[in-house]
mmCIF file of C-alpha atoms and ligand atoms in Angstrom:
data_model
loop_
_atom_site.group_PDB
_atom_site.id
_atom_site.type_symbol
_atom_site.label_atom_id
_atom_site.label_comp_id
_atom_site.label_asym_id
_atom_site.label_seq_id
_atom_site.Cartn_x
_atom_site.Cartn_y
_atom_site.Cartn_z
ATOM 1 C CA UNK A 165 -38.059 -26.147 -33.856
ATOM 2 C CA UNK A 166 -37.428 -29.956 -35.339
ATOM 3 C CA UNK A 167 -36.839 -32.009 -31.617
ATOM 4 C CA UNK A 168 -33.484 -32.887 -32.371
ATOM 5 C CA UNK A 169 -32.975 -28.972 -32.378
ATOM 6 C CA UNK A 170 -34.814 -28.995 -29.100
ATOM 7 C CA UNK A 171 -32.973 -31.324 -27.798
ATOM 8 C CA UNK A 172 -29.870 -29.998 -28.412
ATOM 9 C CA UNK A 173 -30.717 -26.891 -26.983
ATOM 10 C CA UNK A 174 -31.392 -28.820 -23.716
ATOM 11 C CA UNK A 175 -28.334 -30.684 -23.103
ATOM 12 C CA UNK A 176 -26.760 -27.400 -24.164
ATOM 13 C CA UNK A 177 -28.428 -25.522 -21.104
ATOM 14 C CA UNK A 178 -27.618 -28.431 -19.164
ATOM 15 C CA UNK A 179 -24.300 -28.104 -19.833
ATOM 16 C CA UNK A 180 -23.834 -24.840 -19.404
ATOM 17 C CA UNK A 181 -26.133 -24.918 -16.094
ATOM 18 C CA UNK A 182 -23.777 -27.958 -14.461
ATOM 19 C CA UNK A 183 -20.825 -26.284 -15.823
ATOM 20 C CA UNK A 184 -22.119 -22.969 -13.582
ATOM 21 C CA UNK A 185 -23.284 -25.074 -10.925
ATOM 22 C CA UNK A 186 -19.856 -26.696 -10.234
ATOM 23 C CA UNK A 187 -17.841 -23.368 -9.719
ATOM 24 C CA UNK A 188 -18.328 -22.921 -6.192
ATOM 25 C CA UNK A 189 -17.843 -26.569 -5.214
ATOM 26 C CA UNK A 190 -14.326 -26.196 -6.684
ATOM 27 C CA UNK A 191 -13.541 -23.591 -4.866
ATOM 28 C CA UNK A 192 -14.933 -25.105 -2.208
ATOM 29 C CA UNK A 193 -12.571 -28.000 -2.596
ATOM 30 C CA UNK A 194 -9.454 -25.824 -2.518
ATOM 31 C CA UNK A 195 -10.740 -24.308 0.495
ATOM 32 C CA UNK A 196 -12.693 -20.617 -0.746
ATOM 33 C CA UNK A 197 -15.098 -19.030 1.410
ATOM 34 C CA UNK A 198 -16.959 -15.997 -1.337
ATOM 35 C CA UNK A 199 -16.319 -13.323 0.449
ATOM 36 C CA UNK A 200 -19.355 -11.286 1.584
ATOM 37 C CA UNK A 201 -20.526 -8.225 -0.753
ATOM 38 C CA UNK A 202 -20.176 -4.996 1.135
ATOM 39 C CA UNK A 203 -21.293 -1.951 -0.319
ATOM 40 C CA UNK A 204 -19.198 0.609 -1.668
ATOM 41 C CA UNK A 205 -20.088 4.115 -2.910
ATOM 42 C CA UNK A 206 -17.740 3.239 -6.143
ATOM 43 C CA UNK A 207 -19.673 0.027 -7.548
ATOM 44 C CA UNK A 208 -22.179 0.149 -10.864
ATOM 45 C CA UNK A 209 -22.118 2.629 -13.235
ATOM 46 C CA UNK A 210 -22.883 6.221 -11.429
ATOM 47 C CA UNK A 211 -19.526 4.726 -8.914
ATOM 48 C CA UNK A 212 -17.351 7.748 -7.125
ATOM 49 C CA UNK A 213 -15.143 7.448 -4.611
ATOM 50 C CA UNK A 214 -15.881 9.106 -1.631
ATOM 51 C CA UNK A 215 -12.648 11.038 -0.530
ATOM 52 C CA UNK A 216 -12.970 11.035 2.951
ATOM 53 C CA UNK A 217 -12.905 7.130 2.903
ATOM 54 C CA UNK A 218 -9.501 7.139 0.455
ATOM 55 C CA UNK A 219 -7.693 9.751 2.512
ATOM 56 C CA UNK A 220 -8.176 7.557 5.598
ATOM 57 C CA UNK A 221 -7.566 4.163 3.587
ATOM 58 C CA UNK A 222 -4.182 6.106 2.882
ATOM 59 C CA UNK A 223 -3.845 6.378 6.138
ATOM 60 C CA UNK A 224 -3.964 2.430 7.241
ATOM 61 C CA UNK A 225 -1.474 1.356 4.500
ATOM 62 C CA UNK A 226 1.055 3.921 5.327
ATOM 63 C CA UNK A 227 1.178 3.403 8.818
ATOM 64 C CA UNK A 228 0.850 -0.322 8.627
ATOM 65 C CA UNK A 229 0.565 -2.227 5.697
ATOM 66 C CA UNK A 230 3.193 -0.567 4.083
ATOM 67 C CA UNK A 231 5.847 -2.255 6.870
ATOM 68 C CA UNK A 232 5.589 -4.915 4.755
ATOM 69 C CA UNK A 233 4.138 -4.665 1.285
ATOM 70 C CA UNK A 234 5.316 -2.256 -1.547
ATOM 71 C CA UNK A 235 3.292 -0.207 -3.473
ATOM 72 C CA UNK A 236 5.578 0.304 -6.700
ATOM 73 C CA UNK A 237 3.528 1.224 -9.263
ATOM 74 C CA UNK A 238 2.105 4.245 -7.613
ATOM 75 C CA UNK A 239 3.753 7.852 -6.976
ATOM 76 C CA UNK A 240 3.121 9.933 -4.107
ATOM 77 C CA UNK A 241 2.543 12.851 -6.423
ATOM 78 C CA UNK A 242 -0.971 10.625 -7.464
ATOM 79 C CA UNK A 243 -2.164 11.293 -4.394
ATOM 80 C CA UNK A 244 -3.146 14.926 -5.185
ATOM 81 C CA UNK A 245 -4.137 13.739 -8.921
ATOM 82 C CA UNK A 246 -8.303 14.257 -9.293
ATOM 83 C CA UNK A 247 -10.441 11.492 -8.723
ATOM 84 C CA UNK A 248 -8.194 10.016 -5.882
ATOM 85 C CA UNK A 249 -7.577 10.677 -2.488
ATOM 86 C CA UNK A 250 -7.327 14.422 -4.187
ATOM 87 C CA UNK A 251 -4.808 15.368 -0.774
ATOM 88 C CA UNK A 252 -3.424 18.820 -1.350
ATOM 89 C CA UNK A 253 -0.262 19.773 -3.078
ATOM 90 C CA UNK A 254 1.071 20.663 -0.073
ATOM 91 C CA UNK A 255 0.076 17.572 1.710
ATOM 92 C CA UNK A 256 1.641 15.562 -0.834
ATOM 93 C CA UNK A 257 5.099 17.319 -0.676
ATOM 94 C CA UNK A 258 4.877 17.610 3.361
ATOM 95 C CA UNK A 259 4.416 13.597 2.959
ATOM 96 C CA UNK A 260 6.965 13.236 0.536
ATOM 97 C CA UNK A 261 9.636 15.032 2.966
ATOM 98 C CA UNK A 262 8.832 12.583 5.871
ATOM 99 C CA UNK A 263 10.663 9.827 3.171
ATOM 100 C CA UNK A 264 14.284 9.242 2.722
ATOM 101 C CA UNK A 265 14.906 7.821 -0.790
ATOM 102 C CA UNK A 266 18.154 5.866 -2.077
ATOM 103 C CA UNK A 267 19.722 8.166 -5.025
ATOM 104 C CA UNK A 268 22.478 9.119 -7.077
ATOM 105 C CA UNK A 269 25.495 8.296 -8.207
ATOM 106 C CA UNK A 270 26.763 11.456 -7.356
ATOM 107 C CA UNK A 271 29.994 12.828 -9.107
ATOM 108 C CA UNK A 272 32.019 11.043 -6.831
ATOM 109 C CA UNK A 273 30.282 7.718 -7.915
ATOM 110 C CA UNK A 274 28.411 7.081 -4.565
ATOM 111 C CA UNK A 275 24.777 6.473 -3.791
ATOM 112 C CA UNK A 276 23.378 8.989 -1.432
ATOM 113 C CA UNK A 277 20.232 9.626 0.282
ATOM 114 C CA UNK A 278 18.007 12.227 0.393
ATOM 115 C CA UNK A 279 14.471 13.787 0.927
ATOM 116 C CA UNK A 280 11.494 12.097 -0.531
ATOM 117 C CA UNK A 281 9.930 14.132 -3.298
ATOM 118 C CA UNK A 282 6.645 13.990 -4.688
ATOM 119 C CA UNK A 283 7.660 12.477 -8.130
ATOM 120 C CA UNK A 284 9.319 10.035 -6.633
ATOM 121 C CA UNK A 285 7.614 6.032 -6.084
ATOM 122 C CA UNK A 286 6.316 5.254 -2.918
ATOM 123 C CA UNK A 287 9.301 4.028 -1.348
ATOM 124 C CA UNK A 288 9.252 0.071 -1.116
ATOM 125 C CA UNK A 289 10.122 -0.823 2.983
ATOM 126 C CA UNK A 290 12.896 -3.512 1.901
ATOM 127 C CA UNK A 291 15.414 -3.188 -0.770
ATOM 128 C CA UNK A 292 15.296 -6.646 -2.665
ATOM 129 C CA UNK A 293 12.747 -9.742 -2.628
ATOM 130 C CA UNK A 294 15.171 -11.515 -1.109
ATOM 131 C CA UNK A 295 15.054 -9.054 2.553
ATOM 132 C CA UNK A 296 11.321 -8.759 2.775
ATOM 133 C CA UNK A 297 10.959 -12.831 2.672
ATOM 134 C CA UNK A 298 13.704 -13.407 4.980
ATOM 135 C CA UNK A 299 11.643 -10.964 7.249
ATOM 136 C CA UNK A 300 8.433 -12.541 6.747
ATOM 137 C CA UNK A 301 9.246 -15.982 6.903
ATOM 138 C CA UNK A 302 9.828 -16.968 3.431
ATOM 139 C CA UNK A 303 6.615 -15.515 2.182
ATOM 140 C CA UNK A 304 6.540 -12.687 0.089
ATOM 141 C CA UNK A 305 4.324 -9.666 0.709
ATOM 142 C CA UNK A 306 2.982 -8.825 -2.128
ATOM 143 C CA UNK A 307 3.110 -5.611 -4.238
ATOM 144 C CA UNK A 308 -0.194 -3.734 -3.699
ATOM 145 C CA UNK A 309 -0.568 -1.662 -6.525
ATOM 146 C CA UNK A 310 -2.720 -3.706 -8.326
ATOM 147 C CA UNK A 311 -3.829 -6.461 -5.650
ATOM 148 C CA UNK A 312 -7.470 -5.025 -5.624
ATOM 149 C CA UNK A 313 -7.666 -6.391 -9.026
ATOM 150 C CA UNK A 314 -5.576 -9.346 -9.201
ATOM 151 C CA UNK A 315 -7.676 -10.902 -6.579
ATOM 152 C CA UNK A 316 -10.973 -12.163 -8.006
ATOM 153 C CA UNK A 317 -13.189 -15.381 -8.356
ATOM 154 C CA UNK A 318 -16.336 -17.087 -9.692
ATOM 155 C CA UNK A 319 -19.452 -16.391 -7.797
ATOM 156 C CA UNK A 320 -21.161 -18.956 -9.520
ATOM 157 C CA UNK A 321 -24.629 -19.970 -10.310
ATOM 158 C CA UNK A 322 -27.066 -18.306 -10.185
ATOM 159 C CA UNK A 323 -25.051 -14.710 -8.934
ATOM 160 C CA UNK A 324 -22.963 -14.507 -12.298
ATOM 161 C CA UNK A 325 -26.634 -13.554 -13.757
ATOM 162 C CA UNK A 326 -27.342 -10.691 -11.705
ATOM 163 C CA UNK A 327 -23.720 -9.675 -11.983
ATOM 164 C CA UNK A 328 -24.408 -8.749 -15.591
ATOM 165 C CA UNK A 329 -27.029 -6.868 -14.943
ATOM 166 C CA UNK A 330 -25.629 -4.561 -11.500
ATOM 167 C CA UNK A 331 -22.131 -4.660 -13.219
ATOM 168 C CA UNK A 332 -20.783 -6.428 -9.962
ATOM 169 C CA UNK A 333 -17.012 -5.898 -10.016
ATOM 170 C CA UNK A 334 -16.348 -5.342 -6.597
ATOM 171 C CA UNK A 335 -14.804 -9.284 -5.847
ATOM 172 C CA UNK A 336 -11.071 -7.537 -4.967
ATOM 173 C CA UNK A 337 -11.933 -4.399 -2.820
ATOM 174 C CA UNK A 338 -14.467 -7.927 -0.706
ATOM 175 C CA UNK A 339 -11.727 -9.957 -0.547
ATOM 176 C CA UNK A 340 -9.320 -7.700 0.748
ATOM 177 C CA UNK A 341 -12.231 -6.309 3.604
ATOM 178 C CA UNK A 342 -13.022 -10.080 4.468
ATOM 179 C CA UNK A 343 -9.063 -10.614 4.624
ATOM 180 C CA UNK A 344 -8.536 -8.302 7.316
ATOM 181 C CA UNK A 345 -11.712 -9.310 9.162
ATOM 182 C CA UNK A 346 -11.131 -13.353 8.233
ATOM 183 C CA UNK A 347 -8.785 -14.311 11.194
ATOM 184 C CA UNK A 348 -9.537 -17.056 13.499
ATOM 185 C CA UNK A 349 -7.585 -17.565 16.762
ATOM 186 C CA UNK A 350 -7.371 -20.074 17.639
ATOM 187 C CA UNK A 351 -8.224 -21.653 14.288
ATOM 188 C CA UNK A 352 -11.808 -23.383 14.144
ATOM 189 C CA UNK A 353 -11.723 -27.038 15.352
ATOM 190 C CA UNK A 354 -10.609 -29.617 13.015
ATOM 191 C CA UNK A 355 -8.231 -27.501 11.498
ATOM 192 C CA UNK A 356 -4.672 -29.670 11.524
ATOM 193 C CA UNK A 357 -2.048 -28.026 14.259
ATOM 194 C CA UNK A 358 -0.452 -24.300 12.677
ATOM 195 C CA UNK A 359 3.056 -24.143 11.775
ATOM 196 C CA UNK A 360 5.068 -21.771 13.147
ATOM 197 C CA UNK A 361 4.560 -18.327 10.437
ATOM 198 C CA UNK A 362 0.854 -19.802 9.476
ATOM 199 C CA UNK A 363 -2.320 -17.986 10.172
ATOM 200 C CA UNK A 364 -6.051 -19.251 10.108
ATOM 201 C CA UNK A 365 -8.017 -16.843 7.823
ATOM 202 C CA UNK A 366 -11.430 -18.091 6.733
ATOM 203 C CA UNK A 367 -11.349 -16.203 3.272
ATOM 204 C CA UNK A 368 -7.774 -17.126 2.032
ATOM 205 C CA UNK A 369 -8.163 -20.131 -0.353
ATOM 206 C CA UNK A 370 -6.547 -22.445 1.577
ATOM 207 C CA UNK A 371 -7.088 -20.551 5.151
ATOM 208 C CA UNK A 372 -3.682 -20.858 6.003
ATOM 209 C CA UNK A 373 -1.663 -17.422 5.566
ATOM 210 C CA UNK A 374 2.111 -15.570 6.351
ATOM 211 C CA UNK A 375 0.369 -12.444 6.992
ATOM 212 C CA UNK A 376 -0.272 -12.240 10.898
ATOM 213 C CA UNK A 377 -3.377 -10.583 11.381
ATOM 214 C CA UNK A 378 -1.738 -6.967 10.233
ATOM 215 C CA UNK A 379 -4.455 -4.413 12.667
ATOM 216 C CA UNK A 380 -6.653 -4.704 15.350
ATOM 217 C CA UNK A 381 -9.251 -2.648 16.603
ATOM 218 C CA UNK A 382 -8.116 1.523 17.417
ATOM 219 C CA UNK A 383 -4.619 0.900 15.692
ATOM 220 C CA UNK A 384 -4.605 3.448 13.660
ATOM 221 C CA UNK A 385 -6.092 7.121 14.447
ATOM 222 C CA UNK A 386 -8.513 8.819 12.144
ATOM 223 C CA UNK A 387 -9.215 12.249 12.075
ATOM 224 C CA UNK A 388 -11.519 13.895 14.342
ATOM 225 C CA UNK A 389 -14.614 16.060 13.463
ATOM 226 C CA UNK A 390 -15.893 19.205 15.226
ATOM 227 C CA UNK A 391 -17.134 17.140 18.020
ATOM 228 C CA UNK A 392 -13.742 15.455 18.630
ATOM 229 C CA UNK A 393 -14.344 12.246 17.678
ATOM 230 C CA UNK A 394 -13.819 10.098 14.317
ATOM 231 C CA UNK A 395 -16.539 10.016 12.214
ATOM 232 C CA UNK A 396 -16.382 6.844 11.449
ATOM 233 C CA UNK A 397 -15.329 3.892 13.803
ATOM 234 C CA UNK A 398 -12.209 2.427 14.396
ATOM 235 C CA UNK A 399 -12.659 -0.655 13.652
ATOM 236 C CA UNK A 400 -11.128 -3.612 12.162
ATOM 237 C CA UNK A 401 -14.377 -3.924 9.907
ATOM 238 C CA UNK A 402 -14.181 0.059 8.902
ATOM 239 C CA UNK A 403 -10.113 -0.166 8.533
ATOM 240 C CA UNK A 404 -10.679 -3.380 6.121
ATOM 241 C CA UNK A 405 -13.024 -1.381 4.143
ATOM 242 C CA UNK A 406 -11.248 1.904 3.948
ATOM 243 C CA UNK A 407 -7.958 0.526 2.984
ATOM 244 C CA UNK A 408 -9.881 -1.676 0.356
ATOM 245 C CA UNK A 409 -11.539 1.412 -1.440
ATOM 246 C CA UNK A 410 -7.616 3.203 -1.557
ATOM 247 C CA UNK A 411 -6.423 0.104 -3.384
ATOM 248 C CA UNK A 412 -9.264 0.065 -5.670
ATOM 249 C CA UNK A 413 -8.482 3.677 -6.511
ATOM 250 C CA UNK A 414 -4.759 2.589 -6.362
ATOM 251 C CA UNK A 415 -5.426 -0.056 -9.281
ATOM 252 C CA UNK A 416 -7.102 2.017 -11.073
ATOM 253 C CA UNK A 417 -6.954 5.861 -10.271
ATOM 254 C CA UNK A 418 -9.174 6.924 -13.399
ATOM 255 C CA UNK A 419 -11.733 4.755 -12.649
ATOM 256 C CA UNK A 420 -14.252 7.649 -11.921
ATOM 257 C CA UNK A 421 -13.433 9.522 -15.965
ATOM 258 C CA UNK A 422 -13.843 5.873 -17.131
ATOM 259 C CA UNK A 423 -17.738 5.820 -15.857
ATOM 260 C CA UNK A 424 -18.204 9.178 -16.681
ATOM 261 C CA UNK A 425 -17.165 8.970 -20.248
ATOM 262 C CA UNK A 426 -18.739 5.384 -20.615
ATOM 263 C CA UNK A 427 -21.987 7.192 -19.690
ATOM 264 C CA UNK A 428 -21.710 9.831 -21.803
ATOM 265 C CA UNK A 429 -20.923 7.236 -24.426
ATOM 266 C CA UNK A 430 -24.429 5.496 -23.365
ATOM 267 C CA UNK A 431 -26.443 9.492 -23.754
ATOM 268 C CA UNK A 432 -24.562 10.144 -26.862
ATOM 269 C CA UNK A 433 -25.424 6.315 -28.832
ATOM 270 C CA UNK A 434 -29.051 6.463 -27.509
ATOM 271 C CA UNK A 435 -29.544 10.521 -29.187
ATOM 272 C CA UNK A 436 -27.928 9.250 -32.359
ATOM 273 C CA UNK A 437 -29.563 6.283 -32.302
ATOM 274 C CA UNK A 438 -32.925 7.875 -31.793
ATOM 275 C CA UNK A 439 -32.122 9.721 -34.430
ATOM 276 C CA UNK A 440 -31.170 7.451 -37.141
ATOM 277 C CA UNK A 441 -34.365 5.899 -36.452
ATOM 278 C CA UNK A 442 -36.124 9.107 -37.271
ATOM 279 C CA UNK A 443 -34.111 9.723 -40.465
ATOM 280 C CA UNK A 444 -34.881 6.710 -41.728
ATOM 281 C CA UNK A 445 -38.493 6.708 -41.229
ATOM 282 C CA UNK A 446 -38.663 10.133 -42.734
ATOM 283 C CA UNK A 447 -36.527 8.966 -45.824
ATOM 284 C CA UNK A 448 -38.622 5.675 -45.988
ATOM 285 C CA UNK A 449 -41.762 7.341 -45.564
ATOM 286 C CA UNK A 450 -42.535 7.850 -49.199
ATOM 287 C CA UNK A 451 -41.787 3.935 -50.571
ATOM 288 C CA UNK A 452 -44.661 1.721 -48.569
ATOM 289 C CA UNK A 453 -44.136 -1.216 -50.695
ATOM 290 C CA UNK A 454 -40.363 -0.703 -49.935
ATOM 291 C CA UNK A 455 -39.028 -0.444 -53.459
ATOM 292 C CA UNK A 456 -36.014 0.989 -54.695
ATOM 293 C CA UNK A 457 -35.869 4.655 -54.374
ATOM 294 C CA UNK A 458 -35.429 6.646 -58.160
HETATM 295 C C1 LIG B 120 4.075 -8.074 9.099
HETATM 296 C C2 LIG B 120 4.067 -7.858 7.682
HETATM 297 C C3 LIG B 120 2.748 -7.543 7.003
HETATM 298 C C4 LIG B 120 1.894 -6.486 7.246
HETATM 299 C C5 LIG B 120 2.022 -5.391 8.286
HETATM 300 C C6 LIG B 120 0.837 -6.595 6.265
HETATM 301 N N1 LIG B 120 1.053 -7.693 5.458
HETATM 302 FE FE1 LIG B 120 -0.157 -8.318 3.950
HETATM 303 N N2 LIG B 120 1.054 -9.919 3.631
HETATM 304 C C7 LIG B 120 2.209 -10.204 4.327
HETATM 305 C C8 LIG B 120 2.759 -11.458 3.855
HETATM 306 C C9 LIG B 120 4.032 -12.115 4.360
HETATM 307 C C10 LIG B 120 1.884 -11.916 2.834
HETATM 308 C C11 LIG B 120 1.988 -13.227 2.037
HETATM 309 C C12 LIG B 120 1.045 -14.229 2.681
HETATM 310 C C13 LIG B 120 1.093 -15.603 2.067
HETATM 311 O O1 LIG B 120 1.564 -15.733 0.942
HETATM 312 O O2 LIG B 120 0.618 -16.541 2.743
HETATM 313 C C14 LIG B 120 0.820 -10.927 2.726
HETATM 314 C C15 LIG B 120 -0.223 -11.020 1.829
HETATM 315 C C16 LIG B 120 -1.208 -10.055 1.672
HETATM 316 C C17 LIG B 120 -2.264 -10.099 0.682
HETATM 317 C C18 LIG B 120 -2.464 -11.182 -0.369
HETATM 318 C C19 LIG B 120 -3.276 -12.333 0.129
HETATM 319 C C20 LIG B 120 -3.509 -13.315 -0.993
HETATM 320 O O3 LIG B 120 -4.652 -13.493 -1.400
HETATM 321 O O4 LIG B 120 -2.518 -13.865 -1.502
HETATM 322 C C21 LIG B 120 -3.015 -8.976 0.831
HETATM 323 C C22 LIG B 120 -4.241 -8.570 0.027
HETATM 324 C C23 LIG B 120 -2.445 -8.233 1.925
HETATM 325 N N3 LIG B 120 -1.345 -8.906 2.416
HETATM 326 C C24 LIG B 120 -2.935 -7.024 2.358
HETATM 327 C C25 LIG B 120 -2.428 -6.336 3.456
HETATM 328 C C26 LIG B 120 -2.997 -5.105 3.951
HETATM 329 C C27 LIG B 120 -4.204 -4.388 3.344
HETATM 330 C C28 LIG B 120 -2.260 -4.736 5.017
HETATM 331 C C29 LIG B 120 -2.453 -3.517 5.898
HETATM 332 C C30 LIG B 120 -3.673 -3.440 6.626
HETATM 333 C C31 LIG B 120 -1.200 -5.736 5.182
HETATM 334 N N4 LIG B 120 -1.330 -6.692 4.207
HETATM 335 C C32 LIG B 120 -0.217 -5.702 6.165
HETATM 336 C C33 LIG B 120 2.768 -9.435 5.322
HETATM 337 C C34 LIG B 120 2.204 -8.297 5.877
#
């Protein structure tokens, strides 16, 4: 390599090394804390949701998240769909019941209500933008069909490099865990005096949030195993990460046939692939000094 090549090359990796290196300090500037990577029996390639942990993530957002935030995208009829929460038919329609839903016009022109039904979209708990900020102070709660994967950020140097090679996509289901676990109160010192409607939560960028601190520890009841008590504790910690696997699954309920067919794509390339290389050889065998065949 001539040394103006070389040297090229250098300032290149420079570049890109400074470039890498200055991620997390601007996040750090508008106030980011990277979230702490928990472990989840749906990350890398062989991923799968564990059911158990979806059916009881179900169970936080319906009894509390969903006070506030909508879930529009998703039907309750999904929640019996494979490779989700995989609740029963029955189940699903028994849920759908407990729902009144907005419908019609009827023949007389009016709007009517009536008995959830499975086909129907989770129903949204107010009717217009407008009502759910007036009853959250102005701020919006956002839609959570897709939060798990609207919510991501740079790691930065030098985790983006094993990232490629685990196939780290988990930053939305860490977020949302260190959201629910994030609050502060009172707020850590130095922080300037809360507003009225404004949390302390160390992982929103920013740390202030409208969301008071939506569970606390026992809130919500999970189901009990043969020895009458939850497998699983109650916890903030185990409610943050159960509600985070649902949305995950809620973003993107055929994540588990994506890795399955992306690894069958791997088997299948690497046989054909093997192979080709065979053919070749074989067809090549004959024509050492690689001339034209006749
Ligand atoms: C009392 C109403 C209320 C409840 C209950 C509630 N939220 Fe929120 N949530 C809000 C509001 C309001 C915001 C907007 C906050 C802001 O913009 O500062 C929000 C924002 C969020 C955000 C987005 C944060 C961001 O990065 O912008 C997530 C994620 C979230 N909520 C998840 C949840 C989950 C999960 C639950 C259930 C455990 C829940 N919320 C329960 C009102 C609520």
């Amino acid at each position: 390599m001539s040394t103006i090549s070389f040297r090229l090359a250098l300032t290149g990796l420079a570049t890109g090394l400074s470039l890498s290196l200055s991620v997390p300090s601007a996040q750090a500037a508008e106030g980011r804390v990277i979230p702490p990577q928990m472990s989840w029996s749906f990350s890398g390639p062989f991923g799968k949701f564990d059911r158990a942990q979806l059916q009881r993530g179900f169970k936080v957002v319906k009894e509390v998240c969903a006070n506030c935030h909508s879930m529009s995208l998703l039907r309750i009829r999904n929640l019996a769909q494979p490779g989700g929460p995989e609740f029963t038919p029955g189940q699903v329609n028994a849920l759908a019941a407990t729902y009144t839903v907005k419908d019609g016009p009827n023949d007389q022109g009016e709007m009517f209500d009536r008995p959830g039904r499975a086909a129907d979209p989770f129903p949204a708990p107010f009717p217009n933008e407008q009502a759910a900020r007036a009853a959250n102070g102005g701020a919006l709660p956002v839609d959570l069909s897709v939060i798990a994967k609207a919510r991501t950020y740079e790691r930065g140097f030098p985790q983006f490099i094993f990232d490629i090679f685990t196939q780290y996509q988990e930053q939305g289901p860490d977020y949302i865990h260190a959201l629910m676990t994030g609050y502060k109160d009172p707020p850590p010192e130095g922080t300037p005096p809360l507003l009225p409607g404004q949390y302390f939560n160390t992982y929103m960028p920013g740390h202030l949030i409208a969301m008071p601190k939506p569970i606390s520890d026992g809130q919500v009841e999970y189901p009990k195993g043969a020895d009458g008590k939850s497998p699983v504790p109650e916890t903030v910690d185990q409610y943050g990460k159960d509600v985070a696997a649902f949305l995950v699954w809620a973003a993107e309920p055929h994540m588990e046939a994506r890795k399955r067919t992306g690894l069958q794509v791997m088997v299948f390339l690497l046989i054909f692939g093997s192979l080709l290389y065979y053919t070749k050889k074989k067809v090549w065998a004959r024509m050492p000094d690689g001339s034209a065949a006749h």
